[in-house]
XYZ file of C-alpha atoms in Angstrom:
185
model
C -46.575 0.531 -0.355
C -44.519 -0.303 -3.282
C -40.789 -1.262 -2.727
C -38.359 1.338 -3.911
C -35.828 -0.029 -6.420
C -32.271 0.062 -5.075
C -29.640 1.556 -7.397
C -27.375 -1.020 -9.018
C -24.237 -1.684 -7.108
C -20.963 -1.043 -8.984
C -18.159 -3.771 -8.472
C -15.051 -2.657 -6.735
C -12.204 -2.011 -8.732
C -8.706 -3.011 -7.552
C -6.260 -0.132 -7.076
C -2.585 -0.217 -6.525
C -1.355 1.084 -3.264
C 2.035 2.091 -2.083
C 2.645 -0.946 0.295
C 2.330 -3.266 -2.561
C -0.945 -4.726 -1.767
C -4.071 -4.738 -3.934
C -7.072 -3.273 -2.330
C -10.560 -2.603 -3.750
C -12.430 0.559 -3.374
C -13.857 -0.735 -0.086
C -12.901 1.178 2.858
C -9.401 0.332 4.310
C -9.237 -2.286 7.097
C -9.498 -0.965 10.722
C -6.566 -1.468 13.062
C -8.271 -4.454 14.530
C -9.268 -5.975 10.957
C -5.657 -5.710 9.892
C -4.346 -7.271 13.234
C -6.864 -10.027 12.512
C -5.637 -10.405 8.900
C -1.981 -10.459 10.021
C -2.733 -13.174 12.584
C -4.254 -15.252 9.812
C -1.460 -14.886 7.568
C 1.134 -15.713 10.359
C -0.950 -18.897 11.257
C -1.071 -19.910 7.550
C 2.799 -19.490 7.106
C 3.413 -21.373 10.364
C 1.031 -24.321 9.371
C 2.680 -24.423 5.875
C 6.193 -24.439 7.315
C 5.498 -27.240 9.288
C 3.786 -29.387 6.601
C 3.410 -27.684 3.314
C 0.138 -27.198 1.210
C -1.782 -30.053 2.855
C -1.002 -28.819 6.438
C -2.844 -25.617 5.895
C -6.398 -26.622 6.984
C -8.787 -23.679 7.166
C -10.186 -24.775 10.476
C -6.832 -24.962 12.049
C -5.745 -21.420 10.558
C -8.843 -20.159 12.255
C -8.141 -21.618 15.620
C -4.407 -20.644 15.431
C -5.350 -17.051 14.482
C -8.098 -17.006 17.266
C -10.831 -16.129 14.637
C -14.106 -17.678 13.703
C -13.999 -20.027 10.774
C -16.785 -17.785 8.923
C -14.515 -14.595 9.578
C -11.576 -16.419 7.886
C -13.644 -17.292 4.925
C -14.671 -13.671 4.602
C -11.078 -12.642 4.520
C -9.992 -15.582 2.300
C -12.542 -17.477 0.478
C -10.312 -20.580 0.102
C -7.077 -22.119 1.006
C -5.637 -21.060 -2.331
C -6.588 -17.495 -1.706
C -4.963 -17.624 1.691
C -1.796 -19.144 0.487
C -1.287 -16.522 -2.368
C -2.074 -13.761 0.102
C 0.723 -15.387 2.239
C 2.979 -15.411 -0.719
C 2.207 -11.746 -1.235
C 2.969 -11.049 2.424
C 6.182 -12.887 2.367
C 7.083 -10.974 -0.815
C 6.318 -7.657 1.026
C 8.465 -8.507 3.875
C 11.235 -9.470 1.675
C 11.011 -6.240 -0.346
C 11.042 -4.344 2.844
C 14.288 -6.177 3.848
C 15.801 -5.480 0.353
C 15.089 -1.754 0.831
C 16.725 -1.475 4.209
C 19.854 -3.527 2.875
C 19.775 -3.373 -1.070
C 21.457 -5.789 -3.129
C 25.093 -5.152 -3.999
C 26.665 -5.088 -7.351
C 28.060 -2.947 -10.016
C 25.626 -3.927 -12.674
C 21.862 -4.542 -12.767
C 22.482 -8.257 -13.556
C 24.756 -8.485 -10.475
C 22.159 -6.963 -8.306
C 19.259 -9.188 -9.568
C 21.259 -12.270 -9.109
C 21.969 -11.249 -5.530
C 18.301 -10.421 -4.884
C 17.353 -13.869 -6.404
C 19.964 -15.689 -4.308
C 18.662 -13.969 -1.305
C 15.197 -15.001 -2.136
C 16.217 -18.654 -2.960
C 18.082 -18.875 0.399
C 14.979 -17.709 2.244
C 12.852 -20.210 0.397
C 15.291 -23.039 1.199
C 15.183 -22.180 4.877
C 11.329 -22.822 4.783
C 10.900 -25.482 2.022
C 7.401 -26.494 3.132
C 6.226 -23.015 2.960
C 7.842 -22.247 -0.371
C 6.233 -25.551 -1.827
C 2.821 -24.603 -0.373
C 2.924 -21.070 -1.821
C 4.117 -22.316 -5.202
C 1.462 -25.015 -5.295
C -1.118 -22.293 -4.405
C -0.061 -20.370 -7.425
C -0.246 -23.456 -9.486
C -3.845 -24.342 -8.421
C -4.974 -20.619 -8.558
C -8.194 -20.378 -10.849
C -9.708 -17.274 -12.180
C -11.266 -16.156 -8.786
C -7.755 -15.870 -7.409
C -6.497 -13.709 -10.434
C -6.330 -10.415 -8.727
C -4.213 -11.904 -6.000
C -1.951 -13.733 -8.374
C -1.560 -10.677 -10.347
C -0.648 -8.596 -7.106
C 2.112 -11.361 -6.369
C 3.385 -10.909 -9.919
C 3.330 -7.017 -9.768
C 5.288 -7.315 -6.427
C 7.948 -9.686 -7.806
C 8.152 -7.082 -10.718
C 8.698 -4.130 -8.409
C 11.398 -6.211 -6.462
C 13.350 -7.024 -9.660
C 12.965 -3.512 -11.180
C 14.222 -2.054 -7.888
C 17.217 -4.438 -7.961
C 17.927 -3.255 -11.567
C 17.731 0.320 -10.546
C 14.854 0.974 -13.157
C 11.927 3.308 -12.607
C 10.721 3.456 -16.191
C 11.657 0.150 -17.924
C 11.558 -0.307 -21.671
C 9.198 -3.237 -23.119
C 12.395 -5.262 -23.594
C 13.445 -4.993 -20.090
C 9.997 -5.722 -18.947
C 10.101 -8.786 -21.079
C 13.345 -9.977 -19.306
C 11.876 -9.184 -15.949
C 8.882 -11.429 -16.721
C 11.245 -14.334 -17.570
C 13.038 -13.901 -14.285
C 9.785 -13.710 -12.461
C 8.480 -16.891 -14.046
C 11.696 -18.755 -13.156
C 11.434 -17.399 -9.570
C 7.777 -18.651 -9.160
C 8.447 -21.919 -10.802
């Protein structure tokens, strides 16, 4: 009996979702999977907070989050993927905080300055975590591009929200890019 040819599999395309996370066309995570992912990100942040980039070892993250090492690698193929996702998670948390308590100021510049000061203070409270996340962005190769792009988009949204802009001009977006690159350096 001849084998039937399988139809080609189309690669999943990233799509933008409301919560500021990049997802593929694959089914959304179940509650258990999302809880597992949250535990992994929490363990990553805790380890990075204690000792920076080098303290985040995949085996320790798996143990701390109570998942098998293979499961961890299915969610995050490398430490760089994991730490960039941790940065995205931290940005989402910060964005939620900023939405609850928006930056004060009469001008867009004042609100952006307050947003940046709040972000920098948060980074200063966790210098090892900040260093680990920035190093992960620096070490990221093409395989991490979608995640790095999502961090960039999340940062852009945070800055645009502070500016009060829903439909920025190209010149305004250029200014946001400069702020964003300064923020992540």
